[in-house]
Amino acid sequence: MVTCTSMKIELINRNGVVVISPSGEIDMYSSPLLRKELISFTKKKISPVIVALRDVTYIDSSGIATFVEALKRMMPYNGKLKIAEIPESIMKIFNFSKLDKVFDMYESIDDAIKG
Amino acid sequence: MQMETAIEVNGLITYYGKREVLKNLSFSIPQSMTTVIVGGSGCGKTTLLKHLIALLKPAKGTINIHGKDITKMNETTLIEFKKKMGVLFQGAALLNSMTLADNVALPLREHTQLKQPIIDIIVRMKLDLVGLTGFDTYYPAQLSGGMKKRAGIARAMAMDPEFLFFDEPSAGLDPVTAAGLDELIIKLHKAFKLTLVVVTHELPSIFKIADYVIMLDAGTIIFIGTIEELKASTSPKVKMFLQRQAEEEPYRPEDYFKIISGS
């Protein structure tokens, strides 16, 4: 588990698939931790990368930018970034930035694995 | 109207030299609303705004933001606190030697450890938000007045602030550009539920963007309330301002002669 003051990240093994599960606030100060985790996956060209946001209470521009950068890094190897279990308040931010049409979004981790 | 308080000002007094410019002001600014501070030129609007963003310290009084008095904070605590505040200054205050992208990136480079690829994405997000996609390599001198203001808003929004302060956003803009800026302010308010504080004397802006109004006259508050209450106000000074009536000459011609002749 990786932690900082406002956020911690757990890696969950679900039927052999590793899921990144941050909890707390993804902000200007905590998002570099999430970025580090995502880059460790994209460097190994892992696909899909699944991120579960169920326990995230806040996300700011740096959090959104972190997902945008990860997806950009995955594009050359046709990797998929799947975001699951998105709380309503976080979904609104994705909707506003129109990125709900760009990322693959799923209701549950199981749906993300199957999809 | 049920309102949660974001900023509470109590007994604020300030001087420029010996002249008292803010005279014992007490008021609250509601959370997640657009509060407009209005009044004629020289009434103390901008001075008040400078106190709210801790650029000036009052001679007396307190300014509580979420229960913390910013007038008593030391420099280190204040810097942390100011990260929650975005400010659009009257002239946009962009750095002319920097591109728009670098201007917007400046607070992120100063206050965070974010890596350049993330800063680049945030800058593009903020420029898109204010309708300036594709202008990242432009310098302020290459932009119109309205575009400079928009770029100033993008920079003010860089750190995802909780509070956004605008000092005369429409100053120096033609009516159409000014209306466009009002639309942008409304859009930001709706999208991010920010607490906005706008200093202006532009009547069309007041009626378009304000939820809550504080009217100043010669350093004192002459009206405080919702936009509906402002429209219904029977105060002669408020009515005079809303009907764009000039105040009566304060002197008789013979008194004026005495003043300028020094007799």
Tab-separated table of C-alpha atoms in Angstrom:
chain	number	residue	atom	x	y	z
A	1	MET	CA	0.000	0.000	0.000
A	2	VAL	CA	1.248	3.485	-0.886
A	3	THR	CA	0.029	6.393	1.246
A	4	CYS	CA	0.267	10.158	1.592
A	5	THR	CA	-1.673	12.586	3.777
A	6	SER	CA	-4.865	12.776	1.729
A	7	MET	CA	-4.842	9.526	-0.263
A	8	LYS	CA	-3.735	5.899	-0.121
A	9	ILE	CA	-3.483	3.386	-2.926
A	10	GLU	CA	-4.192	-0.321	-2.613
A	11	LEU	CA	-3.489	-2.903	-5.280
A	12	ILE	CA	-6.220	-5.542	-5.307
A	13	ASN	CA	-5.810	-8.889	-7.046
A	14	ARG	CA	-9.173	-9.837	-8.565
A	15	ASN	CA	-9.041	-13.221	-10.337
A	16	GLY	CA	-5.473	-12.603	-11.451
A	17	VAL	CA	-6.136	-9.016	-12.577
A	18	VAL	CA	-4.466	-6.259	-10.562
A	19	VAL	CA	-6.817	-3.368	-9.762
A	20	ILE	CA	-5.498	0.033	-8.619
A	21	SER	CA	-7.756	1.249	-5.822
A	22	PRO	CA	-7.042	4.749	-4.520
A	23	SER	CA	-8.989	6.131	-1.568
A	24	GLY	CA	-9.404	9.646	-0.207
A	25	GLU	CA	-8.673	12.800	-2.194
A	26	ILE	CA	-6.821	12.827	-5.501
A	27	ASP	CA	-5.451	16.362	-5.550
A	28	MET	CA	-2.395	18.393	-6.572
A	29	TYR	CA	-0.394	16.860	-3.727
A	30	SER	CA	-1.518	13.220	-3.864
A	31	SER	CA	-1.943	12.703	-7.623
A	32	PRO	CA	1.841	12.200	-8.188
A	33	LEU	CA	1.492	8.939	-6.209
A	34	LEU	CA	-1.281	7.719	-8.487
A	35	ARG	CA	0.796	8.775	-11.508
A	36	LYS	CA	3.764	6.740	-10.232
A	37	GLU	CA	1.537	3.683	-9.882
A	38	LEU	CA	-0.034	4.092	-13.326
A	39	ILE	CA	3.363	4.624	-14.968
A	40	SER	CA	4.660	1.404	-13.394
A	41	PHE	CA	1.826	-0.396	-15.240
A	42	THR	CA	2.192	1.442	-18.558
A	43	LYS	CA	5.976	0.935	-18.633
A	44	LYS	CA	5.334	-2.825	-18.574
A	45	LYS	CA	2.680	-2.274	-21.285
A	46	ILE	CA	0.051	-3.940	-19.100
A	47	SER	CA	-3.478	-3.915	-20.491
A	48	PRO	CA	-6.112	-3.481	-19.311
A	49	VAL	CA	-5.263	-1.223	-16.381
A	50	ILE	CA	-8.266	-1.086	-14.066
A	51	VAL	CA	-8.712	1.723	-11.551
A	52	ALA	CA	-11.535	1.496	-8.990
A	53	LEU	CA	-12.637	4.873	-7.657
A	54	ARG	CA	-15.243	3.701	-5.129
A	55	ASP	CA	-13.380	5.165	-2.140
A	56	VAL	CA	-12.315	8.417	-3.799
A	57	THR	CA	-14.022	11.440	-2.252
A	58	TYR	CA	-12.529	14.198	-4.429
A	59	ILE	CA	-10.623	14.552	-7.658
A	60	ASP	CA	-9.136	17.773	-9.035
A	61	SER	CA	-7.641	18.763	-12.389
A	62	SER	CA	-4.338	17.069	-11.594
A	63	GLY	CA	-6.185	13.787	-10.982
A	64	ILE	CA	-8.012	14.051	-14.295
A	65	ALA	CA	-4.721	15.001	-16.006
A	66	THR	CA	-3.078	11.913	-14.476
A	67	PHE	CA	-5.660	9.649	-16.144
A	68	VAL	CA	-5.342	11.555	-19.430
A	69	GLU	CA	-1.556	11.096	-19.413
A	70	ALA	CA	-1.852	7.381	-18.581
A	71	LEU	CA	-4.281	6.799	-21.443
A	72	LYS	CA	-1.973	8.710	-23.809
A	73	ARG	CA	0.942	6.471	-22.749
A	74	MET	CA	-1.169	3.344	-23.396
A	75	MET	CA	-2.331	4.333	-26.862
A	76	PRO	CA	0.847	3.264	-28.746
A	77	TYR	CA	0.361	-0.348	-27.564
A	78	ASN	CA	-3.456	-0.235	-27.819
A	79	GLY	CA	-3.733	-0.577	-24.058
A	80	LYS	CA	-7.049	-0.054	-22.283
A	81	LEU	CA	-7.527	2.115	-19.202
A	82	LYS	CA	-10.723	1.066	-17.447
A	83	ILE	CA	-12.250	3.118	-14.665
A	84	ALA	CA	-14.757	1.385	-12.410
A	85	GLU	CA	-17.045	2.076	-9.444
A	86	ILE	CA	-17.157	5.827	-9.990
A	87	PRO	CA	-19.026	7.800	-7.290
A	88	GLU	CA	-21.618	10.277	-8.577
A	89	SER	CA	-19.657	13.357	-7.468
A	90	ILE	CA	-16.552	12.151	-9.324
A	91	MET	CA	-18.608	11.168	-12.378
A	92	LYS	CA	-19.891	14.748	-12.630
A	93	ILE	CA	-16.312	15.961	-13.038
A	94	PHE	CA	-15.635	13.432	-15.805
A	95	ASN	CA	-18.919	14.456	-17.453
A	96	PHE	CA	-18.076	18.150	-17.290
A	97	SER	CA	-14.659	17.630	-18.840
A	98	LYS	CA	-16.319	15.441	-21.545
A	99	LEU	CA	-13.842	12.685	-20.636
A	100	ASP	CA	-16.661	10.236	-19.846
A	101	LYS	CA	-16.722	9.660	-23.612
A	102	VAL	CA	-12.975	8.983	-23.743
A	103	PHE	CA	-12.337	6.568	-20.885
A	104	ASP	CA	-13.878	3.102	-20.628
A	105	MET	CA	-16.117	3.329	-17.576
A	106	TYR	CA	-17.748	0.440	-15.712
A	107	GLU	CA	-20.148	0.072	-12.812
A	108	SER	CA	-18.159	-2.706	-11.139
A	109	ILE	CA	-14.663	-4.177	-11.198
A	110	ASP	CA	-16.132	-7.440	-12.487
A	111	ASP	CA	-17.770	-5.580	-15.393
A	112	ALA	CA	-14.416	-3.933	-16.153
A	113	ILE	CA	-12.671	-7.312	-16.196
A	114	LYS	CA	-15.351	-8.843	-18.438
A	115	GLY	CA	-15.736	-5.798	-20.705
B	1	MET	CA	-32.684	32.409	1.546
B	2	GLN	CA	-30.678	29.742	3.476
B	3	MET	CA	-26.998	30.544	3.110
B	4	GLU	CA	-23.831	28.992	4.487
B	5	THR	CA	-21.137	31.546	5.238
B	6	ALA	CA	-17.772	31.320	3.487
B	7	ILE	CA	-16.241	34.641	4.529
B	8	GLU	CA	-17.165	36.693	7.568
B	9	VAL	CA	-15.906	40.246	8.004
B	10	ASN	CA	-16.245	42.024	11.350
B	11	GLY	CA	-15.496	45.654	12.222
B	12	LEU	CA	-13.122	46.191	9.289
B	13	ILE	CA	-11.447	49.587	9.395
B	14	THR	CA	-8.628	50.727	7.147
B	15	TYR	CA	-6.835	53.967	6.336
B	16	TYR	CA	-4.834	55.382	3.460
B	17	GLY	CA	-2.690	57.820	5.395
B	18	LYS	CA	-5.082	59.601	7.732
B	19	ARG	CA	-8.088	59.048	5.493
B	20	GLU	CA	-10.447	56.302	6.663
B	21	VAL	CA	-11.404	54.376	3.519
B	22	LEU	CA	-13.253	51.397	4.989
B	23	LYS	CA	-15.412	52.435	7.922
B	24	ASN	CA	-16.220	49.615	10.318
B	25	LEU	CA	-17.561	47.118	7.778
B	26	SER	CA	-19.277	43.931	8.959
B	27	PHE	CA	-20.831	41.428	6.548
B	28	SER	CA	-20.843	37.802	5.414
B	29	ILE	CA	-20.173	36.328	1.990
B	30	PRO	CA	-22.236	33.200	1.293
B	31	GLN	CA	-20.661	29.924	0.222
B	32	SER	CA	-20.954	28.695	-3.393
B	33	MET	CA	-22.671	31.868	-4.545
B	34	THR	CA	-21.683	34.855	-6.632
B	35	THR	CA	-21.379	37.910	-4.423
B	36	VAL	CA	-20.970	41.207	-6.209
B	37	ILE	CA	-19.412	44.181	-4.412
B	38	VAL	CA	-20.741	47.321	-6.095
B	39	GLY	CA	-20.494	51.065	-5.744
B	40	GLY	CA	-19.214	54.132	-7.492
B	41	SER	CA	-15.565	54.820	-8.261
B	42	GLY	CA	-13.499	55.451	-5.131
B	43	CYS	CA	-16.036	53.953	-2.719
B	44	GLY	CA	-13.541	51.369	-1.425
B	45	LYS	CA	-14.523	48.283	-3.489
B	46	THR	CA	-11.050	47.355	-4.658
B	47	THR	CA	-9.539	48.170	-1.256
B	48	LEU	CA	-12.051	45.795	0.314
B	49	LEU	CA	-11.198	43.085	-2.231
B	50	LYS	CA	-7.480	43.496	-1.456
B	51	HIS	CA	-8.275	42.850	2.208
B	52	LEU	CA	-10.328	39.736	1.365
B	53	ILE	CA	-7.382	38.254	-0.548
B	54	ALA	CA	-4.944	39.313	2.202
B	55	LEU	CA	-2.981	41.739	0.045
B	56	LEU	CA	-3.708	44.447	2.625
B	57	LYS	CA	-4.013	44.205	6.394
B	58	PRO	CA	-6.703	46.293	8.090
B	59	ALA	CA	-6.078	48.772	10.896
B	60	LYS	CA	-8.824	46.992	12.854
B	61	GLY	CA	-11.229	44.108	12.375
B	62	THR	CA	-11.223	40.449	11.429
B	63	ILE	CA	-11.727	38.510	8.193
B	64	ASN	CA	-12.668	34.900	8.877
B	65	ILE	CA	-12.529	32.448	6.018
B	66	HIS	CA	-13.983	29.091	7.057
B	67	GLY	CA	-13.562	30.251	10.639
B	68	LYS	CA	-9.881	31.249	10.353
B	69	ASP	CA	-8.886	34.901	10.701
B	70	ILE	CA	-6.610	35.724	7.769
B	71	THR	CA	-5.601	39.068	9.298
B	72	LYS	CA	-3.778	37.198	12.090
B	73	MET	CA	-2.047	34.577	9.940
B	74	ASN	CA	1.718	34.484	9.554
B	75	GLU	CA	3.240	34.540	6.067
B	76	THR	CA	3.691	30.740	5.793
B	77	THR	CA	0.104	29.936	6.798
B	78	LEU	CA	-1.149	32.685	4.507
B	79	ILE	CA	0.705	31.268	1.488
B	80	GLU	CA	-0.972	27.882	2.114
B	81	PHE	CA	-4.339	29.608	2.484
B	82	LYS	CA	-3.922	31.654	-0.672
B	83	LYS	CA	-3.630	28.454	-2.717
B	84	LYS	CA	-7.403	28.137	-2.255
B	85	MET	CA	-7.908	31.571	-3.828
B	86	GLY	CA	-7.820	32.504	-7.488
B	87	VAL	CA	-7.710	36.173	-8.407
B	88	LEU	CA	-8.341	37.997	-11.663
B	89	PHE	CA	-6.803	41.451	-11.304
B	90	GLN	CA	-8.130	44.459	-13.175
B	91	GLY	CA	-5.455	44.403	-15.883
B	92	ALA	CA	-5.314	40.555	-15.863
B	93	ALA	CA	-1.715	40.880	-14.498
B	94	LEU	CA	-0.238	38.393	-16.973
B	95	LEU	CA	3.541	38.289	-17.245
B	96	ASN	CA	4.318	39.752	-20.660
B	97	SER	CA	7.580	37.866	-21.126
B	98	MET	CA	5.822	34.502	-20.789
B	99	THR	CA	3.519	32.618	-23.143
B	100	LEU	CA	-0.064	31.984	-22.033
B	101	ALA	CA	0.845	28.373	-21.228
B	102	ASP	CA	3.689	29.504	-18.956
B	103	ASN	CA	1.481	32.126	-17.321
B	104	VAL	CA	-1.142	29.488	-16.471
B	105	ALA	CA	1.529	26.975	-15.431
B	106	LEU	CA	3.227	29.450	-13.087
B	107	PRO	CA	1.181	28.723	-9.907
B	108	LEU	CA	1.444	24.970	-10.545
B	109	ARG	CA	5.248	25.205	-10.854
B	110	GLU	CA	5.459	27.447	-7.783
B	111	HIS	CA	3.184	25.531	-5.448
B	112	THR	CA	3.143	21.857	-6.494
B	113	GLN	CA	5.519	19.018	-7.337
B	114	LEU	CA	3.537	18.080	-10.453
B	115	LYS	CA	5.616	16.851	-13.397
B	116	GLN	CA	5.698	18.768	-16.665
B	117	PRO	CA	3.455	16.356	-18.673
B	118	ILE	CA	0.708	16.760	-16.036
B	119	ILE	CA	1.154	20.552	-15.922
B	120	ASP	CA	0.916	20.651	-19.737
B	121	ILE	CA	-2.427	18.783	-19.625
B	122	ILE	CA	-3.821	20.996	-16.844
B	123	VAL	CA	-2.799	24.127	-18.786
B	124	ARG	CA	-4.626	22.873	-21.896
B	125	MET	CA	-7.698	22.032	-19.755
B	126	LYS	CA	-7.772	25.523	-18.240
B	127	LEU	CA	-7.231	27.318	-21.555
B	128	ASP	CA	-10.041	25.225	-23.074
B	129	LEU	CA	-12.292	26.148	-20.133
B	130	VAL	CA	-11.975	29.845	-20.970
B	131	GLY	CA	-12.210	29.368	-24.747
B	132	LEU	CA	-8.508	29.849	-25.511
B	133	THR	CA	-7.615	26.433	-26.949
B	134	GLY	CA	-4.707	26.797	-29.355
B	135	PHE	CA	-3.420	30.038	-27.861
B	136	ASP	CA	-0.914	28.414	-25.497
B	137	THR	CA	2.160	29.711	-27.361
B	138	TYR	CA	0.835	33.276	-27.672
B	139	TYR	CA	2.233	36.126	-25.609
B	140	PRO	CA	-0.103	38.541	-23.751
B	141	ALA	CA	0.796	41.368	-26.144
B	142	GLN	CA	-0.638	39.314	-29.020
B	143	LEU	CA	-4.092	39.110	-27.377
B	144	SER	CA	-7.148	41.375	-27.237
B	145	GLY	CA	-8.332	42.804	-23.900
B	146	GLY	CA	-11.071	40.175	-23.552
B	147	MET	CA	-8.665	37.340	-24.325
B	148	LYS	CA	-6.219	38.650	-21.725
B	149	LYS	CA	-8.982	38.591	-19.120
B	150	ARG	CA	-9.876	35.020	-20.100
B	151	ALA	CA	-6.218	34.023	-19.843
B	152	GLY	CA	-6.123	35.681	-16.415
B	153	ILE	CA	-9.118	33.554	-15.392
B	154	ALA	CA	-7.369	30.407	-16.687
B	155	ARG	CA	-4.377	31.251	-14.493
B	156	ALA	CA	-6.628	32.040	-11.521
B	157	MET	CA	-8.248	28.595	-12.000
B	158	ALA	CA	-4.932	26.727	-12.346
B	159	MET	CA	-4.840	25.467	-8.764
B	160	ASP	CA	-8.574	24.527	-8.686
B	161	PRO	CA	-9.370	27.228	-6.126
B	162	GLU	CA	-12.316	27.240	-3.761
B	163	PHE	CA	-12.689	31.008	-4.052
B	164	LEU	CA	-12.440	33.119	-7.171
B	165	PHE	CA	-12.091	36.894	-6.886
B	166	PHE	CA	-12.559	39.278	-9.818
B	167	ASP	CA	-11.585	42.943	-9.729
B	168	GLU	CA	-13.608	44.875	-12.324
B	169	PRO	CA	-13.604	42.036	-14.894
B	170	SER	CA	-15.366	44.157	-17.534
B	171	ALA	CA	-13.105	47.202	-17.157
B	172	GLY	CA	-11.885	48.401	-20.539
B	173	LEU	CA	-13.952	45.898	-22.521
B	174	ASP	CA	-16.633	46.618	-25.118
B	175	PRO	CA	-20.193	45.611	-24.079
B	176	VAL	CA	-20.255	42.436	-26.182
B	177	THR	CA	-16.902	41.173	-24.862
B	178	ALA	CA	-17.961	42.145	-21.330
B	179	ALA	CA	-21.188	40.132	-21.742
B	180	GLY	CA	-19.117	37.154	-22.940
B	181	LEU	CA	-17.007	37.398	-19.800
B	182	ASP	CA	-20.163	37.461	-17.654
B	183	GLU	CA	-21.296	34.257	-19.399
B	184	LEU	CA	-17.957	32.676	-18.586
B	185	ILE	CA	-18.290	33.679	-14.917
B	186	ILE	CA	-21.772	32.092	-14.823
B	187	LYS	CA	-20.437	28.927	-16.491
B	188	LEU	CA	-17.577	28.590	-13.976
B	189	HIS	CA	-19.959	29.126	-11.092
B	190	LYS	CA	-22.416	26.496	-12.314
B	191	ALA	CA	-19.727	23.950	-13.148
B	192	PHE	CA	-17.534	24.167	-10.071
B	193	LYS	CA	-19.862	25.591	-7.382
B	194	LEU	CA	-17.146	28.062	-6.458
B	195	THR	CA	-17.581	30.963	-4.092
B	196	LEU	CA	-17.187	33.954	-6.397
B	197	VAL	CA	-16.595	37.533	-5.325
B	198	VAL	CA	-16.816	40.109	-8.091
B	199	VAL	CA	-16.053	43.801	-7.726
B	200	THR	CA	-17.801	45.866	-10.373
B	201	HIS	CA	-19.811	48.978	-11.062
B	202	GLU	CA	-21.266	47.652	-14.325
B	203	LEU	CA	-25.044	47.424	-13.918
B	204	PRO	CA	-25.638	44.815	-16.659
B	205	SER	CA	-23.037	42.543	-15.007
B	206	ILE	CA	-24.587	42.959	-11.575
B	207	PHE	CA	-28.029	41.882	-12.788
B	208	LYS	CA	-26.610	39.040	-14.867
B	209	ILE	CA	-24.218	37.340	-12.452
B	210	ALA	CA	-25.082	38.338	-8.864
B	211	ASP	CA	-26.806	36.107	-6.317
B	212	TYR	CA	-25.889	38.427	-3.487
B	213	VAL	CA	-24.950	42.115	-3.471
B	214	ILE	CA	-22.928	44.319	-1.132
B	215	MET	CA	-23.133	48.014	-2.033
B	216	LEU	CA	-20.550	50.467	-0.735
B	217	ASP	CA	-20.673	54.229	-0.602
B	218	ALA	CA	-17.751	56.263	0.723
B	219	GLY	CA	-16.378	53.304	2.681
B	220	THR	CA	-19.643	52.240	4.326
B	221	ILE	CA	-22.180	49.555	3.420
B	222	ILE	CA	-25.433	51.062	2.187
B	223	PHE	CA	-27.039	47.817	1.014
B	224	ILE	CA	-26.560	44.117	1.577
B	225	GLY	CA	-28.885	41.415	0.297
B	226	THR	CA	-30.005	39.316	-2.624
B	227	ILE	CA	-30.346	40.657	-6.145
B	228	GLU	CA	-34.146	40.623	-5.734
B	229	GLU	CA	-33.854	42.693	-2.563
B	230	LEU	CA	-31.555	45.126	-4.386
B	231	LYS	CA	-34.131	45.635	-7.141
B	232	ALA	CA	-36.836	46.237	-4.527
B	233	SER	CA	-34.717	48.584	-2.378
B	234	THR	CA	-36.246	51.959	-1.561
B	235	SER	CA	-32.953	53.457	-0.334
B	236	PRO	CA	-32.418	56.732	-2.245
B	237	LYS	CA	-28.667	56.050	-2.687
B	238	VAL	CA	-29.302	52.547	-4.028
B	239	LYS	CA	-31.974	53.845	-6.393
B	240	MET	CA	-29.658	56.621	-7.537
B	241	PHE	CA	-26.929	54.076	-8.349
B	242	LEU	CA	-29.309	51.742	-10.169
B	243	GLN	CA	-30.837	54.597	-12.155
B	244	ARG	CA	-27.359	55.969	-12.982
B	245	GLN	CA	-28.123	59.328	-11.417
B	246	ALA	CA	-25.205	61.559	-10.509
B	247	GLU	CA	-25.020	62.779	-6.931
B	248	GLU	CA	-25.809	66.404	-6.357
B	249	GLU	CA	-22.854	68.789	-6.359
B	250	PRO	CA	-21.527	68.793	-2.795
B	251	TYR	CA	-20.632	72.503	-2.843
B	252	ARG	CA	-22.267	75.758	-3.820
B	253	PRO	CA	-20.195	77.634	-6.474
B	254	GLU	CA	-19.062	80.213	-3.886
B	255	ASP	CA	-17.858	77.421	-1.559
B	256	TYR	CA	-15.991	75.824	-4.456
B	257	PHE	CA	-14.344	79.171	-5.203
B	258	LYS	CA	-13.198	79.407	-1.586
B	259	ILE	CA	-11.725	75.904	-1.735
B	260	ILE	CA	-9.697	76.375	-4.895
B	261	SER	CA	-8.625	79.942	-4.174
B	262	GLY	CA	-7.516	78.936	-0.691
B	263	SER	CA	-9.423	81.819	0.880
